[in-house]
Amino acid sequence: MAIISALGRGNAIVVDGTSFALNGDNVSYRFHANTTTGDLITDHFGGPVTGAIPSPVEPAVNGWVGMPGRIRREFPDQGRGDFRVPAVRIRQTAGYTVSDLQYQSHEVVEGKGPLAGGALPATFGSAEDVTTLVVHLYDNYSSVAADLSYSIFPKYDAVVRSVNVTNQGQGNITIESLASWSVDFAYEELDMISLRGDWAREATRQRSRINYGVQGFGSNTGYSSHLHNPFVAIVDPATTESQGEAWGFNLIYTGSFSAEVEKGSQGLTRVLLGLNPDKLSVNLGPGGTLTSPEAVSVYSSEGIGGMSRKFHRLYRNHLIKSKFATSDRPVLLNSWEGLYFNYNSSSIYTLAEESAALGVRLFVMDDGWFGNKYPRDSDDAGLGDWTPNPAKFPDGLNPVVNEITNLTANSTTDASKLRFGIWVEPEMVNPESVLYHEHPDWVLHAGDYPRTERRNQLVLNLALPEVQDFIIDFMTNLLSNASISYIKWDNNRGQHETPSPANDHAYMLGLYRVFETLTTRFPDVLWEGCASGGGRFDAGVLQYFPQIWTSDDTDGYERVGIQFGTSLAYPPSAMGAHLSAVPNAQTGRTTPTTFRAHVAMMGGSFGLELNPADMDDVSQEEIQELLALAEKVNPLVLAGDLYRLRLPEDSRWPAALFVAEDGSQAVLFYFQLAPYVNHAAPWVRLQGLDSGARYRVDGADEVYSGATLMNLGLQYTFDTEYGSKVVFLERV
């Protein structure tokens, strides 16, 4: 094997013949092309390695498994003795699904451009940030080409990969399976971590030992879904939050996906992440091409927390395009749980007035403002008819929007005019709507089969250019004719009947065209994604929308776990989290206002989801103090590094610490989820501080060294369950 001795950002990609090394600050990713078979073989993915790599023992071929099934393959196709799950399955013109993709050539590119075709979201960066290797493969028997694009972001120990398959033959082929990421780990014991759930209980962390055979998950709902998130981590069994090796994989995609982890008969563990084969089946004629979504992998030798922080920094700096990525997230009040559908111009103004008096800076009018012939007074009519309801707004939206944006937020820090935001659900339509009556062919359907409704609505087919144009046009009209500075983009059901499996990916490409057009056209609008909560909390949405509503479950107790789980892959800056009324609408639980507020402050977009008139358990002054605290915390949440000090599934005292990138400040969130009567209180040890620096805690006279705070910690007690503390630290 060739000797490759290079580390550091100046040698991010080193090529020696047909051996390739991708080098980050703390990672090495190495593979080579077998000169005899042309197959790409993985050599190493983990901590930095230099010099020669010991050659693996040549496997003995006995039994049914051929040599391809006994080695670590970089892009495994189907057939020829590898019985493991392939990364690509192509049905050739003659009907068989065997491929033989061999190394042909490669090129190294400084920086990183958009993916082939430019239709999919992707990470970005200059030559100082990222270097790209493109490996060209070719099947001499079918004239199919595959280009593997690897981009290394050395600062984040992140390797990003996508695949572009092109039919260079004369017949038609069908892409039945395509993984954006595939890697084979050496024989060792490993664990798998994933995020599972459902509506109102998203992002539950699940960890299990990887056993022989296939263990996987995914979504066939048409979207990334509440059920499983397009994220998987592989860890050493001894790995914890702060120690041990962890490999994280995340798909930059909003549609149906598949994650498969297989421990083959030889003990090698294969990880695949990409498009869901059940929702693919893309036909390519001569010259046709298909590009997979991008998949991000990061390596950490500092535990699961180290993995998460690398994802967070990468996404904040090289995925989210919005100007709001790390700044200007105003405290908001959303009208939904306060008024639901029952409002008009007068009551909505009154709610906005009460919000401004509390110090809220952004007022959001949720569902219920539109529909003429079919007014939106409940969820069974009006979707698709995006004109103001004349019974509620006889003079249109402009007068009430102007009145609201002339209000002044009564903040304890500074005065500013109230901003106005609005809710939309552009991808959906009610059968009781003018739009559906005029265009029943615009919805997803499968011939004469019944059109299954959920929440009394159907899904518009965004694979159709005319549907894309309709959404772009009405949204452009809405934002051009009123002073709207925030959009909550909702999506309240999955896809049931579709014209074909290939329509799912075509829908996503149409959706991304809509997102790209509107966010480019209106860059000063703060966009928030929502899909019945966290049904589309994925990296594809984050390309365009800097924040996503994390869950419809606003119960403070539940939200600790949901937000901790979501942060495995996604930055807290992207989480929408609100203080809602009690008893909680989802769980019926009653928790203190301060506890609920402190939990919500751990999200980048903090807000209220209630009617201020119903807040009789706290004074206006106390609410104003909480809003001021949220504004003080917010910069650290938006741009700081998150350390999950204790997990809610492991302790009744979960804790998290946000540390500024320059280390000058930090904020501790500390909770008690259940009472602990007549017992000593635990200490919480901090992380991520400078051991040699001194820190002032909550403005007290006494200062402590970083070493003391990390090795001894801080101790607090709580009088009751649902206790909480927010503690500031400042380096002196």
XYZ file of C-alpha atoms in Angstrom:
732
model
C 0.000 0.000 0.000
C 1.240 3.507 -0.781
C 2.563 5.643 2.053
C 0.610 8.840 2.605
C 2.080 11.151 5.231
C -0.096 14.233 5.439
C -2.343 15.817 8.025
C -3.758 19.287 8.524
C -5.801 21.661 6.432
C -3.003 22.357 3.975
C -3.134 18.676 2.990
C -6.852 18.115 3.287
C -6.801 15.686 0.368
C -3.683 13.777 -0.620
C -3.610 11.397 -3.559
C -0.878 8.859 -4.238
C -1.672 6.940 -7.397
C -5.035 5.389 -6.630
C -4.797 5.815 -2.850
C -6.756 8.670 -1.305
C -6.469 10.372 2.084
C -8.949 12.938 3.405
C -7.466 14.654 6.448
C -9.192 16.747 9.073
C -7.799 18.273 12.228
C -8.634 15.086 14.139
C -9.743 12.573 11.527
C -8.362 10.503 8.679
C -10.518 8.947 5.979
C -8.558 6.691 3.647
C -9.435 4.365 0.790
C -7.902 3.064 -2.417
C -8.824 1.536 -5.745
C -7.878 -2.101 -6.190
C -5.700 -2.145 -9.312
C -6.947 -5.587 -10.314
C -10.717 -5.357 -9.768
C -11.205 -1.578 -9.891
C -13.259 -1.813 -6.688
C -12.891 0.964 -4.106
C -11.680 -0.392 -0.754
C -11.980 1.416 2.598
C -8.759 1.476 4.613
C -9.521 3.659 7.631
C -12.112 6.042 9.049
C -11.218 7.359 12.482
C -8.483 9.156 14.351
C -5.519 10.627 12.462
C -3.144 8.157 10.846
C 0.070 8.897 8.952
C 2.506 6.877 6.958
C 1.943 3.360 5.797
C -1.165 1.436 6.797
C -0.630 -2.246 7.626
C -2.132 -4.391 4.919
C -5.131 -6.387 6.126
C -4.938 -10.148 6.193
C -6.051 -11.576 2.875
C -9.432 -13.229 3.521
C -9.755 -16.896 2.745
C -12.691 -17.498 0.435
C -14.658 -20.458 1.729
C -18.365 -21.111 1.448
C -20.863 -19.022 -0.460
C -19.536 -15.524 0.281
C -17.103 -14.349 -2.385
C -14.163 -11.999 -1.960
C -16.342 -8.860 -2.459
C -18.367 -9.966 0.580
C -15.285 -10.270 2.790
C -13.698 -6.851 2.307
C -14.500 -3.244 3.243
C -16.073 -1.780 0.097
C -16.430 1.947 -0.399
C -19.373 1.879 -2.842
C -20.779 -1.655 -2.942
C -22.877 -2.507 -5.976
C -24.995 -5.645 -6.278
C -23.871 -9.121 -7.234
C -20.526 -10.865 -7.674
C -20.434 -12.538 -4.259
C -21.318 -9.682 -1.885
C -24.616 -10.661 -0.278
C -24.753 -7.592 1.979
C -27.074 -4.645 1.354
C -25.725 -2.709 -1.658
C -25.241 1.048 -1.843
C -26.627 1.062 -5.368
C -28.987 -1.246 -7.226
C -29.532 -0.612 -10.915
C -31.997 -2.555 -13.009
C -30.306 -2.756 -16.391
C -32.045 -2.617 -19.751
C -32.172 -6.423 -19.929
C -33.783 -6.636 -16.476
C -30.941 -7.887 -14.270
C -29.601 -5.896 -11.324
C -25.894 -6.792 -11.406
C -23.365 -3.941 -11.685
C -19.581 -3.755 -11.855
C -18.592 -0.149 -11.181
C -14.816 0.194 -11.410
C -12.424 3.062 -10.745
C -11.740 5.096 -13.866
C -10.241 8.445 -12.799
C -10.416 11.194 -10.187
C -10.022 14.928 -9.712
C -9.394 17.224 -6.732
C -11.200 20.570 -6.527
C -10.466 23.425 -4.140
C -13.626 24.524 -2.328
C -17.030 23.050 -3.009
C -19.673 23.857 -5.567
C -23.354 22.889 -5.617
C -24.376 19.320 -6.279
C -24.791 18.210 -9.878
C -27.897 19.876 -11.251
C -28.037 22.349 -8.370
C -31.511 21.196 -7.283
C -30.672 19.707 -3.876
C -29.602 21.475 -0.683
C -25.948 21.028 0.189
C -23.149 22.263 2.391
C -21.035 25.111 1.056
C -17.604 26.614 1.640
C -14.627 28.338 0.087
C -11.224 26.860 -0.674
C -10.153 27.827 2.843
C -12.944 25.737 4.346
C -13.284 22.632 2.213
C -11.633 20.520 -0.478
C -13.447 18.105 -2.770
C -12.408 14.805 -4.313
C -14.469 13.384 -7.172
C -13.899 9.718 -8.023
C -15.253 8.551 -11.368
C -16.482 4.959 -11.656
C -17.662 3.175 -14.788
C -19.400 -0.103 -15.583
C -17.970 -1.366 -18.874
C -20.813 -3.864 -19.279
C -23.754 -1.450 -18.939
C -22.156 1.929 -19.767
C -23.329 3.335 -16.431
C -21.121 5.935 -14.754
C -21.085 6.893 -11.082
C -19.283 9.915 -9.669
C -18.563 9.860 -5.935
C -18.060 13.360 -4.554
C -16.208 13.601 -1.213
C -15.774 16.977 0.505
C -13.639 17.315 3.619
C -14.207 20.158 6.087
C -11.019 19.766 8.170
C -12.047 22.155 10.953
C -15.108 20.038 11.743
C -13.654 16.558 11.034
C -16.529 16.223 8.582
C -16.634 14.287 5.325
C -19.591 14.985 3.043
C -20.522 12.620 0.213
C -22.999 12.415 -2.625
C -23.321 10.177 -5.676
C -24.227 11.038 -9.242
C -25.301 8.156 -11.511
C -25.463 8.675 -15.289
C -26.778 6.364 -17.995
C -24.229 6.548 -20.805
C -25.743 3.595 -22.639
C -28.434 3.359 -25.286
C -31.194 1.666 -23.302
C -33.260 2.653 -20.264
C -32.162 1.784 -16.746
C -33.929 2.076 -13.387
C -32.234 3.227 -10.193
C -33.902 1.109 -7.521
C -31.598 1.903 -4.599
C -29.028 4.640 -3.990
C -27.236 5.425 -0.741
C -25.530 8.771 -0.392
C -23.199 7.378 2.243
C -21.825 3.867 2.588
C -18.916 2.721 4.704
C -17.718 -0.624 6.012
C -16.236 -0.710 9.515
C -13.653 -3.294 10.519
C -14.664 -6.265 12.661
C -15.347 -4.958 16.183
C -18.210 -4.584 18.613
C -20.211 -1.409 17.960
C -23.418 0.282 19.105
C -25.946 2.193 17.013
C -27.757 5.350 18.148
C -30.841 6.687 16.364
C -33.791 9.010 16.999
C -37.311 7.556 16.961
C -40.753 8.852 17.920
C -44.104 9.995 16.613
C -46.184 13.145 16.705
C -45.589 15.041 19.973
C -42.813 12.703 21.118
C -40.058 13.249 18.603
C -36.320 12.608 18.922
C -36.271 9.840 21.524
C -32.701 8.587 21.720
C -32.372 4.844 21.080
C -29.112 2.962 21.590
C -28.568 -0.716 20.865
C -25.779 -3.177 20.159
C -25.230 -3.899 16.457
C -25.975 -7.565 15.957
C -25.349 -9.815 12.990
C -27.841 -9.093 10.240
C -29.576 -5.938 9.076
C -30.972 -3.479 11.576
C -32.324 -0.293 10.136
C -35.029 2.313 10.020
C -36.294 5.037 7.756
C -39.327 6.887 6.515
C -41.721 6.161 3.684
C -44.110 8.984 4.644
C -42.845 11.203 1.828
C -40.996 13.323 4.382
C -38.221 12.765 6.908
C -40.993 12.287 9.516
C -41.513 12.163 13.289
C -41.122 8.388 13.223
C -37.391 8.263 12.547
C -34.879 11.011 11.841
C -32.348 10.767 8.963
C -29.502 10.503 11.471
C -27.557 7.552 12.797
C -24.458 7.316 14.962
C -22.064 4.413 15.366
C -20.178 4.327 18.670
C -17.870 2.135 20.655
C -19.837 0.303 23.381
C -17.858 2.226 26.027
C -18.494 5.639 24.438
C -20.293 8.211 26.589
C -21.302 11.834 26.106
C -17.766 13.010 26.823
C -15.455 10.086 26.072
C -14.863 7.531 23.354
C -15.212 7.271 19.593
C -18.359 8.280 17.735
C -19.201 8.464 14.038
C -22.294 10.469 13.105
C -24.158 10.319 9.770
C -26.876 12.751 8.703
C -28.736 13.050 5.386
C -29.351 16.535 3.972
C -32.797 15.620 2.705
C -36.447 16.206 3.601
C -38.027 13.226 1.863
C -38.365 9.516 2.514
C -35.026 7.994 3.487
C -33.420 4.742 4.531
C -30.727 3.998 7.125
C -29.424 0.444 7.166
C -26.726 -0.994 9.400
C -25.637 -4.522 8.620
C -23.152 -6.701 10.434
C -22.283 -9.248 7.773
C -21.321 -12.861 8.203
C -17.639 -11.885 8.373
C -18.264 -9.405 11.215
C -17.746 -6.220 9.174
C -20.347 -3.515 9.874
C -21.800 -1.649 6.890
C -23.594 1.684 7.307
C -25.833 2.989 4.512
C -27.796 6.248 4.502
C -29.721 7.546 1.519
C -32.935 7.508 -0.467
C -35.622 5.015 0.530
C -35.690 2.208 -2.075
C -39.455 1.851 -1.632
C -39.846 5.467 -2.765
C -37.339 5.584 -5.591
C -37.485 3.532 -8.828
C -36.205 6.370 -11.029
C -36.033 5.621 -14.736
C -33.033 7.032 -16.625
C -33.014 7.115 -20.398
C -29.839 7.591 -22.416
C -27.932 10.541 -20.965
C -30.186 10.660 -17.903
C -28.685 11.323 -14.498
C -29.695 11.063 -10.824
C -27.899 12.827 -7.993
C -28.301 11.557 -4.453
C -28.816 13.946 -1.551
C -25.702 14.864 0.344
C -24.800 12.933 3.501
C -22.590 14.345 6.248
C -20.359 12.224 8.447
C -18.347 13.498 11.383
C -15.866 11.691 13.585
C -15.270 12.418 17.251
C -12.824 10.953 19.752
C -14.490 13.061 22.463
C -17.707 11.142 22.802
C -21.213 11.721 21.500
C -21.149 15.327 22.673
C -18.044 16.007 20.604
C -19.805 14.556 17.565
C -22.830 16.804 18.140
C -20.759 19.970 18.499
C -19.061 19.290 15.167
C -22.438 18.888 13.451
C -23.673 22.096 15.088
C -20.712 24.226 14.052
C -20.677 22.836 10.521
C -24.394 23.480 10.034
C -24.340 26.982 11.495
C -21.448 28.015 9.249
C -21.721 25.870 6.127
C -25.331 24.692 5.700
C -27.795 27.355 6.880
C -27.867 30.137 4.296
C -30.128 32.538 6.183
C -28.816 35.840 7.571
C -30.567 34.793 10.808
C -28.390 31.684 11.285
C -26.739 32.969 14.471
C -28.421 36.283 15.238
C -31.627 38.325 15.502
C -34.171 35.822 16.802
C -36.815 38.025 18.434
C -38.904 36.784 21.344
C -42.272 35.952 19.795
C -45.855 35.172 20.727
C -47.822 32.770 18.553
C -51.609 33.065 18.619
C -52.389 29.355 18.190
C -52.797 28.064 21.744
C -54.196 31.413 22.829
C -56.991 31.815 20.249
C -56.882 28.803 17.892
C -59.261 29.600 14.967
C -61.455 31.967 16.992
C -60.290 35.474 16.151
C -60.885 38.483 13.966
C -59.042 41.738 13.292
C -60.126 43.173 16.635
C -59.209 40.221 18.850
C -55.956 39.592 17.017
C -54.952 43.229 17.563
C -55.834 42.954 21.258
C -53.629 39.878 21.596
C -50.812 41.694 19.813
C -51.263 44.674 22.123
C -51.032 42.433 25.201
C -47.941 40.790 23.703
C -46.197 44.122 23.145
C -46.969 45.133 26.723
C -45.055 42.061 27.941
C -42.000 42.896 25.854
C -42.639 40.459 22.993
C -40.901 41.619 19.797
C -42.614 39.452 17.156
C -46.331 38.678 16.995
C -47.367 35.656 14.923
C -50.913 35.146 13.633
C -51.405 31.413 13.242
C -53.972 29.332 11.353
C -57.438 30.738 10.638
C -56.903 34.040 8.772
C -57.867 33.041 5.206
C -60.639 31.661 3.022
C -63.564 33.475 1.389
C -66.081 31.039 -0.076
C -64.747 28.378 2.311
C -63.679 30.298 5.433
C -60.989 28.791 7.611
C -62.953 28.577 10.851
C -61.790 25.014 11.506
C -59.388 22.573 9.910
C -61.949 21.161 7.455
C -62.002 23.993 4.887
C -60.078 26.780 3.238
C -56.562 25.397 2.745
C -55.395 26.497 -0.682
C -57.462 29.697 -0.781
C -54.845 32.136 0.475
C -56.901 35.314 0.606
C -57.904 37.005 3.894
C -61.255 35.909 5.297
C -63.537 38.961 4.702
C -65.651 38.166 7.772
C -62.553 38.388 9.993
C -60.646 41.014 8.004
C -63.168 43.095 6.035
C -60.457 45.538 4.951
C -57.834 42.881 4.243
C -54.674 42.212 6.198
C -52.867 45.485 5.621
C -54.743 47.670 8.132
C -54.347 45.272 11.066
C -50.730 44.469 10.138
C -49.931 48.179 10.038
C -51.598 48.719 13.417
C -49.693 45.833 14.960
C -46.316 46.895 13.558
C -46.871 50.385 14.982
C -47.013 48.943 18.500
C -43.896 49.261 20.638
C -42.532 46.286 22.530
C -42.341 47.171 26.229
C -38.956 45.492 26.698
C -36.836 46.013 29.791
C -33.755 46.330 27.560
C -34.770 48.549 24.640
C -37.864 49.687 22.782
C -38.579 48.499 19.243
C -41.582 48.262 16.973
C -43.455 44.979 17.069
C -42.808 42.728 14.085
C -45.558 40.725 12.419
C -45.486 37.095 11.319
C -48.029 34.772 9.766
C -48.777 31.036 9.429
C -49.134 29.256 6.076
C -49.438 25.646 4.918
C -48.715 25.990 1.188
C -48.269 22.300 0.309
C -51.768 21.334 1.417
C -55.369 21.769 0.274
C -58.789 21.034 1.758
C -61.321 19.370 -0.569
C -63.615 22.154 0.642
C -61.743 24.915 -1.184
C -61.926 26.795 -4.431
C -58.447 25.569 -5.345
C -59.393 21.903 -5.087
C -62.639 22.376 -6.989
C -60.698 24.038 -9.816
C -57.654 21.749 -9.772
C -58.453 18.298 -8.334
C -55.655 16.955 -10.531
C -53.097 18.968 -8.546
C -53.192 16.703 -5.503
C -51.209 13.530 -4.948
C -53.307 10.549 -6.030
C -53.017 7.115 -7.594
C -55.479 6.796 -10.447
C -58.983 5.933 -9.287
C -57.961 4.826 -5.801
C -59.619 6.849 -2.997
C -57.768 9.963 -1.920
C -57.064 9.436 1.758
C -57.597 12.532 3.864
C -55.739 13.318 7.065
C -56.746 16.347 9.128
C -59.390 16.869 6.417
C -56.738 17.715 3.838
C -54.839 16.414 0.829
C -51.296 17.032 -0.389
C -50.574 19.136 -3.448
C -48.200 17.456 -5.879
C -45.121 19.667 -5.885
C -43.583 17.512 -8.588
C -45.822 19.556 -10.923
C -44.259 22.864 -12.070
C -47.685 24.512 -12.109
C -48.146 23.723 -8.402
C -44.699 25.095 -7.613
C -45.507 28.284 -9.533
C -48.840 28.648 -7.743
C -47.161 28.517 -4.332
C -44.366 30.882 -5.359
C -46.876 33.356 -6.770
C -49.265 33.487 -3.812
C -46.421 33.669 -1.287
C -44.765 36.453 -3.285
C -48.042 38.351 -3.353
C -48.554 37.855 0.396
C -45.065 39.054 1.326
C -45.025 41.916 -1.159
C -48.252 43.487 0.040
C -47.932 43.478 3.818
C -45.198 44.200 6.334
C -44.534 40.550 7.206
C -41.135 39.716 8.680
C -41.683 36.062 9.693
C -43.275 33.015 8.065
C -44.250 29.822 9.857
C -44.399 27.202 7.076
C -46.414 24.235 8.271
C -47.069 20.744 6.878
C -49.632 18.646 8.711
C -49.776 15.216 7.104
C -47.750 12.579 5.294
C -48.105 11.389 1.711
C -50.395 8.419 1.179
C -51.333 7.691 -2.447
C -48.778 8.822 -5.035
C -48.653 8.405 -8.836
C -45.396 6.423 -8.655
C -42.499 5.786 -6.275
C -40.352 8.196 -8.297
C -42.805 11.009 -7.600
C -41.525 11.267 -4.009
C -38.099 12.511 -5.058
C -39.582 14.713 -7.785
C -41.801 16.286 -5.093
C -38.718 17.090 -3.001
C -36.943 18.695 -5.930
C -40.026 20.833 -6.513
C -40.221 21.767 -2.842
C -36.560 22.796 -2.810
C -37.126 24.947 -5.906
C -39.946 26.727 -4.042
C -37.813 27.181 -0.906
C -34.813 28.442 -2.867
C -36.894 30.902 -4.891
C -38.789 32.384 -1.955
C -35.913 32.611 0.518
C -33.739 34.231 -2.154
C -36.509 36.633 -3.102
C -37.246 37.541 0.537
C -33.921 37.271 2.428
C -35.087 39.633 5.198
C -37.940 37.337 6.208
C -37.282 34.950 9.101
C -38.584 31.558 7.925
C -39.553 28.757 10.309
C -40.274 25.213 9.215
C -42.939 23.113 10.888
C -44.541 19.748 10.171
C -46.993 19.008 12.965
C -44.005 19.836 15.124
C -40.792 17.999 14.270
C -42.030 15.960 11.310
C -39.465 17.628 9.069
C -36.652 18.536 11.444
C -33.869 17.754 9.013
C -30.773 19.259 7.443
C -32.532 19.746 4.090
C -34.974 22.251 5.580
C -32.146 23.971 7.479
C -30.501 24.959 4.204
C -33.351 27.451 3.723
C -35.043 27.928 7.106
C -32.764 28.732 10.075
C -35.271 27.410 12.612
C -37.789 24.575 12.882
C -40.645 24.039 15.320
C -39.253 21.172 17.395
C -42.469 19.530 18.583
C -46.162 20.225 19.112
C -45.580 18.879 22.624
C -44.830 22.071 24.585
C -44.875 20.375 27.992
C -41.688 21.518 29.731
C -40.923 18.090 31.193
C -41.319 16.366 27.809
C -39.442 19.070 25.958
C -36.223 18.516 27.922
C -35.881 15.062 26.373
C -37.117 16.122 22.926
C -34.667 19.015 22.730
C -31.734 16.996 24.100
C -32.468 14.276 21.533
C -32.809 16.690 18.640
C -29.447 18.222 19.544
C -27.653 14.956 18.757
C -27.386 16.160 15.154
C -29.001 19.598 14.951
C -27.864 22.870 16.536
C -30.008 24.293 19.356
C -29.997 27.531 17.338
C -32.396 25.794 14.940
C -34.975 24.792 17.573
C -38.239 26.637 18.077
C -39.308 26.320 21.736
C -42.206 28.103 23.438
C -43.626 28.698 26.887
C -47.229 27.508 26.753
C -50.162 27.611 29.149
C -50.953 24.987 31.777
C -52.439 22.471 32.192
C -50.488 21.563 29.052
C -52.667 20.906 26.004
C -50.844 17.672 25.127
C -50.131 16.072 28.501
C -52.419 17.825 30.987
C -49.383 18.410 33.217
C -48.986 21.590 35.259
C -45.447 22.866 35.769
C -44.155 26.227 37.044
C -43.901 29.081 34.553
C -40.215 29.555 35.321
C -39.445 25.886 34.647
C -41.267 25.950 31.304
C -39.558 29.195 30.331
C -36.096 27.936 31.216
C -36.606 24.798 29.113
C -37.801 26.882 26.154
C -34.795 29.204 26.429
C -32.573 26.316 25.308
C -34.011 26.767 21.797
C -32.732 29.391 19.386
C -36.252 30.749 18.853
C -37.889 31.425 22.228
C -41.528 32.411 22.381
C -44.908 32.281 24.074
C -47.742 30.001 22.942
C -50.647 31.312 25.029
C -52.978 34.183 25.761
C -51.294 36.617 28.183
C -54.684 37.251 29.776
C -54.674 33.655 31.032
C -51.356 33.967 32.870
C -52.710 34.528 36.355
C -49.991 32.539 38.159
C -47.263 35.136 37.483
C -47.135 38.922 37.340
C -46.391 40.951 34.257
C -43.107 41.998 35.837
C -42.072 38.359 36.302
C -42.881 37.601 32.658
C -40.895 40.628 31.537
C -37.948 39.418 33.596
C -38.148 35.986 31.946
C -38.261 37.555 28.475
C -35.243 39.696 29.338
C -33.429 36.575 30.549
C -34.296 34.805 27.286
C -32.790 37.689 25.314
C -29.634 37.548 27.438
C -29.300 33.783 26.957
C -30.092 33.773 23.249
C -26.694 34.765 21.769
C -25.016 31.875 23.581
C -27.690 29.427 22.426
C -27.398 30.660 18.840
C -23.629 30.540 18.497
C -22.230 28.663 21.506
C -21.072 25.082 21.939
C -23.529 22.755 23.695
C -22.407 20.304 26.371
C -25.091 17.871 27.520
C -23.856 17.411 31.093
C -26.562 14.994 32.213
C -29.257 13.307 30.148
C -32.917 13.261 31.231
C -33.139 9.518 30.578
C -30.230 8.917 32.974
C -30.859 11.429 35.759
C -33.590 13.401 37.489
C -31.195 16.370 37.265
C -30.556 16.910 33.536
C -28.199 19.751 32.729
C -26.749 21.493 29.694
C -24.039 24.101 29.294
C -23.616 26.546 26.420
C -20.100 27.973 26.057
C -19.241 30.901 23.788
C -16.788 29.981 21.024
C -14.235 32.398 22.478
C -14.772 30.949 25.958
C -15.608 34.318 27.510
C -19.097 33.368 28.687
C -21.184 30.334 29.455
C -24.703 29.607 30.666
C -25.801 26.571 32.650
C -29.329 25.136 32.429
C -30.007 22.875 35.403
C -33.286 21.076 36.114
C -34.894 18.821 38.696
C -37.570 16.605 37.153
C -38.728 14.842 40.330
C -38.527 15.596 44.053
C -35.768 14.077 46.159
C -36.789 14.509 49.786
C -34.360 14.544 52.720
C -31.278 13.714 50.696
C -27.971 15.338 49.769
C -27.941 17.292 46.508
C -25.639 16.233 43.662
C -22.896 18.373 42.179
C -22.962 19.165 38.455
C -19.552 19.182 36.794
C -19.151 21.614 33.909
C -17.311 21.007 30.646
C -15.705 23.022 27.885
C -14.187 25.729 30.106
C -10.568 26.884 30.204
C -9.090 25.028 33.163
C -6.580 27.808 33.801
C -9.061 30.683 33.591
C -11.224 32.059 36.413
C -14.978 32.487 36.155
C -17.485 34.621 38.001
C -20.735 32.739 38.663
C -23.957 34.715 38.361
C -22.240 38.002 39.192
C -21.128 36.890 42.671
C -17.947 38.253 44.213
C -16.355 34.824 44.456
C -14.595 33.495 41.341
C -13.610 29.891 40.587
C -11.080 28.331 38.285
C -12.224 26.422 35.236
C -10.500 23.377 36.687
C -12.589 23.622 39.869
C -15.833 24.057 37.953
C -15.080 21.080 35.707
C -13.655 18.683 38.295
C -15.737 19.611 41.342
C -18.645 21.541 39.891
C -21.552 23.507 41.298
C -24.272 22.423 43.702
C -27.875 23.611 43.822
C -31.001 22.461 45.615
C -34.656 22.677 44.656
C -37.688 22.866 46.905
C -40.042 20.965 44.609
C -40.149 18.885 41.468
C -39.842 20.795 38.184
C -37.174 23.031 39.628
C -34.817 24.939 37.343
C -31.782 27.216 37.397
C -30.183 29.370 34.713
C -26.665 30.281 35.798
C -24.309 32.670 33.963
C -20.555 32.321 34.028
C -18.173 35.026 32.873
C -14.432 34.697 32.456
C -12.535 37.346 34.444
